[in-house]
PDB file of C-alpha atoms in Angstrom:
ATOM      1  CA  UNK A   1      27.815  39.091   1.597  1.00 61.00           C
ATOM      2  CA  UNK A   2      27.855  42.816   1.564  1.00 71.00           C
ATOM      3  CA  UNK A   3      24.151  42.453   0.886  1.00 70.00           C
ATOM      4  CA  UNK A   4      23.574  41.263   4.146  1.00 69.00           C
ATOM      5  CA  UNK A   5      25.884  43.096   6.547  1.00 75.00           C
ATOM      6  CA  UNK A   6      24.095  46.377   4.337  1.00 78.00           C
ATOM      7  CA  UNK A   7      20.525  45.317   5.365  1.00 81.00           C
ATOM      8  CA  UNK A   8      21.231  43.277   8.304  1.00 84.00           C
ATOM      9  CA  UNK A   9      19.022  45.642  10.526  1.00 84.00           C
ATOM     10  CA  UNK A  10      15.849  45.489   8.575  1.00 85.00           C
ATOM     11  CA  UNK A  11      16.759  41.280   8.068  1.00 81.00           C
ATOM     12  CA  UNK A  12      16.911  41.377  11.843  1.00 86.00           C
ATOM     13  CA  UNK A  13      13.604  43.178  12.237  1.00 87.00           C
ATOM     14  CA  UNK A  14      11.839  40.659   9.857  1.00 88.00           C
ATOM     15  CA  UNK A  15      12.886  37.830  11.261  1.00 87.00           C
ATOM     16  CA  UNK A  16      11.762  38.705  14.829  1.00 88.00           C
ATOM     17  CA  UNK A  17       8.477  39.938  13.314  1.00 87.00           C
ATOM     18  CA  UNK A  18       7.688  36.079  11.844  1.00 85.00           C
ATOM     19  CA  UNK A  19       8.811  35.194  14.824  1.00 83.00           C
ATOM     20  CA  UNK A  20       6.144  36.926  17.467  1.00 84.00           C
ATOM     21  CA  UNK A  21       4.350  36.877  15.059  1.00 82.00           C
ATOM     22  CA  UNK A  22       4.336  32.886  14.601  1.00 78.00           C
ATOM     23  CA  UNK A  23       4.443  32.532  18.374  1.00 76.00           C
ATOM     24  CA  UNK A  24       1.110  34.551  18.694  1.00 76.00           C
ATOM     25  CA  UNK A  25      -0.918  33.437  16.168  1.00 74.00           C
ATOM     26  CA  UNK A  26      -0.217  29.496  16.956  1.00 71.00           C
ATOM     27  CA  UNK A  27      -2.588  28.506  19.852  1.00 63.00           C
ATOM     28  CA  UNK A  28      -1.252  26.201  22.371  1.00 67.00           C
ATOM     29  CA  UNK A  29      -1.384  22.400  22.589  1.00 67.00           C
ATOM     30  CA  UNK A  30      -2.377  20.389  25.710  1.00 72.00           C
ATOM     31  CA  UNK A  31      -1.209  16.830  25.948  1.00 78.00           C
ATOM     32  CA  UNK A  32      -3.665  14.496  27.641  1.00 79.00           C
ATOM     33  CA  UNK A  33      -5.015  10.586  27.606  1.00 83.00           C
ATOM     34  CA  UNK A  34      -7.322  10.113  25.092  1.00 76.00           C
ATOM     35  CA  UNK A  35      -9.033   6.594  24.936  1.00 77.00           C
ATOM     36  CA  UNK A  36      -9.137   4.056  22.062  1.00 76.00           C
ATOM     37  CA  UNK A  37     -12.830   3.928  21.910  1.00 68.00           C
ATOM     38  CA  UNK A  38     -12.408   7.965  21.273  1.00 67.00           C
ATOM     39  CA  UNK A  39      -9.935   7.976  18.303  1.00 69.00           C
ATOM     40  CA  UNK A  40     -11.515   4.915  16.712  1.00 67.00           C
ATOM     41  CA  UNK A  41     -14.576   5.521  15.516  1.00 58.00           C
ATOM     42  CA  UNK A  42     -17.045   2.784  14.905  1.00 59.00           C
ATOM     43  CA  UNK A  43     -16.927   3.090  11.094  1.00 56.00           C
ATOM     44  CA  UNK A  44     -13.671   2.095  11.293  1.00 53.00           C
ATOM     45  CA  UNK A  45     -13.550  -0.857  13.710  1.00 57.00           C
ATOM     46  CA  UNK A  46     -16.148  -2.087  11.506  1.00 70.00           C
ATOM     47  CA  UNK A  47     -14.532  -1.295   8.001  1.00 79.00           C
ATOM     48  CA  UNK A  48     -12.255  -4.714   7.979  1.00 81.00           C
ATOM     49  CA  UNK A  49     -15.333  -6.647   8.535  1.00 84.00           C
ATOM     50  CA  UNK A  50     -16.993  -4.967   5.917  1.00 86.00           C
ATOM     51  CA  UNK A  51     -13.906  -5.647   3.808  1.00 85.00           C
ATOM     52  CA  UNK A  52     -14.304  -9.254   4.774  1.00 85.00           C
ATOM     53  CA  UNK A  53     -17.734  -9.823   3.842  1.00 86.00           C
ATOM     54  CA  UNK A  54     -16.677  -8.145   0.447  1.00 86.00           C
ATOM     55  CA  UNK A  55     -14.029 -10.434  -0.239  1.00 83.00           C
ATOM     56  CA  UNK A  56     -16.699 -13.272   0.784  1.00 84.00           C
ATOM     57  CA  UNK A  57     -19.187 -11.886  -1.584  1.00 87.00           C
ATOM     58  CA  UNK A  58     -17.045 -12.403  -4.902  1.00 85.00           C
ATOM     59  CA  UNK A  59     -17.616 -15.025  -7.322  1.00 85.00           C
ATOM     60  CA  UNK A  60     -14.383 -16.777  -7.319  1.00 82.00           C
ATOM     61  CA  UNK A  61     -14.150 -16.957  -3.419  1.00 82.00           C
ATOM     62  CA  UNK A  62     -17.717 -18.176  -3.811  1.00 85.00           C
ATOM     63  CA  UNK A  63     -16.776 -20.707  -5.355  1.00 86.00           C
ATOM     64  CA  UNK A  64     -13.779 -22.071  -3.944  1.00 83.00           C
ATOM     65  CA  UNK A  65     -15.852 -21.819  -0.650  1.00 81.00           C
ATOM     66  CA  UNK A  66     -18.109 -24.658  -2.440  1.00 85.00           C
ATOM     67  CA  UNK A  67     -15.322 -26.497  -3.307  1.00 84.00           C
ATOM     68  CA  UNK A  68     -13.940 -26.779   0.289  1.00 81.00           C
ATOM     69  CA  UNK A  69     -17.446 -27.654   1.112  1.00 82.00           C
ATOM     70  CA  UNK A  70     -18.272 -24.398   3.081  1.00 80.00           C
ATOM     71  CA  UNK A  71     -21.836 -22.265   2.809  1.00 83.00           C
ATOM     72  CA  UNK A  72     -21.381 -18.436   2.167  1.00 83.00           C
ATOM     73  CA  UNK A  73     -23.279 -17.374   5.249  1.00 85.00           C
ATOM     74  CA  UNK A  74     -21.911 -20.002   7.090  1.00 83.00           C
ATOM     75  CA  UNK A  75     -18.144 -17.898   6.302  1.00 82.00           C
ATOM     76  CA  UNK A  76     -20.343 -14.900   6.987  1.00 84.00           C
ATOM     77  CA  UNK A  77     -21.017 -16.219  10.487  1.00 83.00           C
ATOM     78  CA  UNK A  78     -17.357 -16.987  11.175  1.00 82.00           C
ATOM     79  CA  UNK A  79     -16.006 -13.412  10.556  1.00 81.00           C
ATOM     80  CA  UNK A  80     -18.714 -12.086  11.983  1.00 81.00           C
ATOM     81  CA  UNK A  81     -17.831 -14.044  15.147  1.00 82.00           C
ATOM     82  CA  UNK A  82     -13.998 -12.888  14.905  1.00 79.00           C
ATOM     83  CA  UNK A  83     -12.857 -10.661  17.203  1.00 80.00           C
ATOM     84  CA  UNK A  84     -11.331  -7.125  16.029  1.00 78.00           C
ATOM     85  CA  UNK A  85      -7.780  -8.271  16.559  1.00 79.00           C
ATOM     86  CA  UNK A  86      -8.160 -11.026  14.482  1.00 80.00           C
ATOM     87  CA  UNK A  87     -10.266  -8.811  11.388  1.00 81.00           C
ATOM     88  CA  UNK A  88      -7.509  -6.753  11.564  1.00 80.00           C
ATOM     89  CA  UNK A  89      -4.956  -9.872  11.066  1.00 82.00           C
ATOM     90  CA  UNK A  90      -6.958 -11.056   8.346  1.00 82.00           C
ATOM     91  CA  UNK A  91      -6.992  -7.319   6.206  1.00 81.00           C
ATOM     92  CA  UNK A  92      -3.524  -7.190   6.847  1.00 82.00           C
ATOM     93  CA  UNK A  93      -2.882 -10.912   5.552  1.00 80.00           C
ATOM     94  CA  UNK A  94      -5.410  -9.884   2.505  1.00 79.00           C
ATOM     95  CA  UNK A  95      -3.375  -6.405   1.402  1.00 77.00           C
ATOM     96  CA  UNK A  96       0.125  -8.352   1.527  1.00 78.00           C
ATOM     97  CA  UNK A  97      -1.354 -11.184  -1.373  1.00 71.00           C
ATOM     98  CA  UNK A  98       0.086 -10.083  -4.506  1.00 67.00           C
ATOM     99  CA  UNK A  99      -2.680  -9.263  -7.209  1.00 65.00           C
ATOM    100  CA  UNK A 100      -1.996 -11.063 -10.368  1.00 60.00           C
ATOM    101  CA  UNK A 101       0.873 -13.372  -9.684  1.00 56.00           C
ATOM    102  CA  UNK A 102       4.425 -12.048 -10.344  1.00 57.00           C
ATOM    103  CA  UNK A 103       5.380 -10.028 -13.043  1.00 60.00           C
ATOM    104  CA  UNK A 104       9.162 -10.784 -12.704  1.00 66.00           C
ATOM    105  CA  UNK A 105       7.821 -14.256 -13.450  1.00 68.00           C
ATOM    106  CA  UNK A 106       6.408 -13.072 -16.911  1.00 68.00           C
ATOM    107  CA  UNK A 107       8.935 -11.056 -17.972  1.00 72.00           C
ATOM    108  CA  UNK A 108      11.374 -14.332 -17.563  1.00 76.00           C
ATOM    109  CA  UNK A 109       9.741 -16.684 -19.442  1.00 76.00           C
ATOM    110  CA  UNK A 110       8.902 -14.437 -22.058  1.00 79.00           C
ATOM    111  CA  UNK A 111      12.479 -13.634 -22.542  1.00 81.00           C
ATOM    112  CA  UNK A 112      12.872 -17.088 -22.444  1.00 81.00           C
ATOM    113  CA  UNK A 113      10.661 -17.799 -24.974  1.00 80.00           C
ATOM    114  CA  UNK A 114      12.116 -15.117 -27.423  1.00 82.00           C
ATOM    115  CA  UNK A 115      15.654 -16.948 -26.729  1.00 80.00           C
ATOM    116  CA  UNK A 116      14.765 -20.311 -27.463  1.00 81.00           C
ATOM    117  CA  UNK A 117      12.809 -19.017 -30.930  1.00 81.00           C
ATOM    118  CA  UNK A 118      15.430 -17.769 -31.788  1.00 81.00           C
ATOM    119  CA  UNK A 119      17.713 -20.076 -31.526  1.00 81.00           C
ATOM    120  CA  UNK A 120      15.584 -22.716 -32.600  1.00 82.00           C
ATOM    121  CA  UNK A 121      15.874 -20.238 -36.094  1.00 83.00           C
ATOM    122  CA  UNK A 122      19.964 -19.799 -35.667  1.00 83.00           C
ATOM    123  CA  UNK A 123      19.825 -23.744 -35.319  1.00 85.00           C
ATOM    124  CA  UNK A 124      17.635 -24.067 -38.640  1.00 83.00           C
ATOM    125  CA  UNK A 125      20.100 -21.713 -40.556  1.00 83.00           C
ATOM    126  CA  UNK A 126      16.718 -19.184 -40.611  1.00 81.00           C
ATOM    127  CA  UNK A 127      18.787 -16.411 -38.667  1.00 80.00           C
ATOM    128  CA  UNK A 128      22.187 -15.617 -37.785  1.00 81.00           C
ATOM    129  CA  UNK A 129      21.405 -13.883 -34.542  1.00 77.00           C
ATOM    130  CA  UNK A 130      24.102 -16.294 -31.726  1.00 74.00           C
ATOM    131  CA  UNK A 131      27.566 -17.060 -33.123  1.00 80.00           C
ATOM    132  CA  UNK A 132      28.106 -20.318 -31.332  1.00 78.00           C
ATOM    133  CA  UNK A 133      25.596 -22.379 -33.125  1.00 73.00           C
ATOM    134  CA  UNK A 134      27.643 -22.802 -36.358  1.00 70.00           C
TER     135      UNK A 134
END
């Protein structure tokens, strides 16, 4: 504490020093409307349908297109056709599918699995791993 009260002039002199000199260097802002069509740039309103026709181009969705008796181009068409509302739906829908399946689901029945081995073995007299099977 006696630190500070024994440099609190030259403390007091840097701190209003960062803070002209913050207040100088920073330029001002100005607030005004700025349109969609000016933030958005074309790339982007056009990146989920490009993300679309992707998804459309992989073998798997190729296929289960066939099986539901739909043509590639003719799915093509359709999300060409969507509007960007409804492309931006769809992306949304498409990043909330999980990847794989669930993991949580894995871990249980492999540590279901690993139970029932073993006690399959503690049954057989093989291991003497759970005390209630005698």
């Amino acid at each position: 504490m006696n630190f500070l009260l024994r440099y609190k002039k030259i403390l007091s002199l840097v701190v209003i020093f960062s803070f002209v000199t913050m207040t100088v260097c920073f330029s001002s802002v100005q607030a005004r409307m700025v349109s969609t069509a000016q933030i958005l740039k074309p790339s982007q309103q056009d990146s989920g349908r490009e993300r679309l026709n992707a998804f459309l181009e992989r073998e798997d969705v190729t296929k289960q297109l066939e099986v539901w008796g739909l043509d590639k181009e003719m799915a093509k068409a359709r999300v060409n056709s969507l509007t960007d509302e409804e492309v931006s739906q769809m992306t949304k829908q498409l990043d909330q599918l999980p990847a794989g399946g669930s993991a949580v689901g894995v871990v249980v029945g492999a540590a279901l699995l690993v139970f029932l081995v073993l006690l399959l073995t503690d049954i057989l007299g093989l291991t003497d791993v759970f005390p209630f099977t005698k």
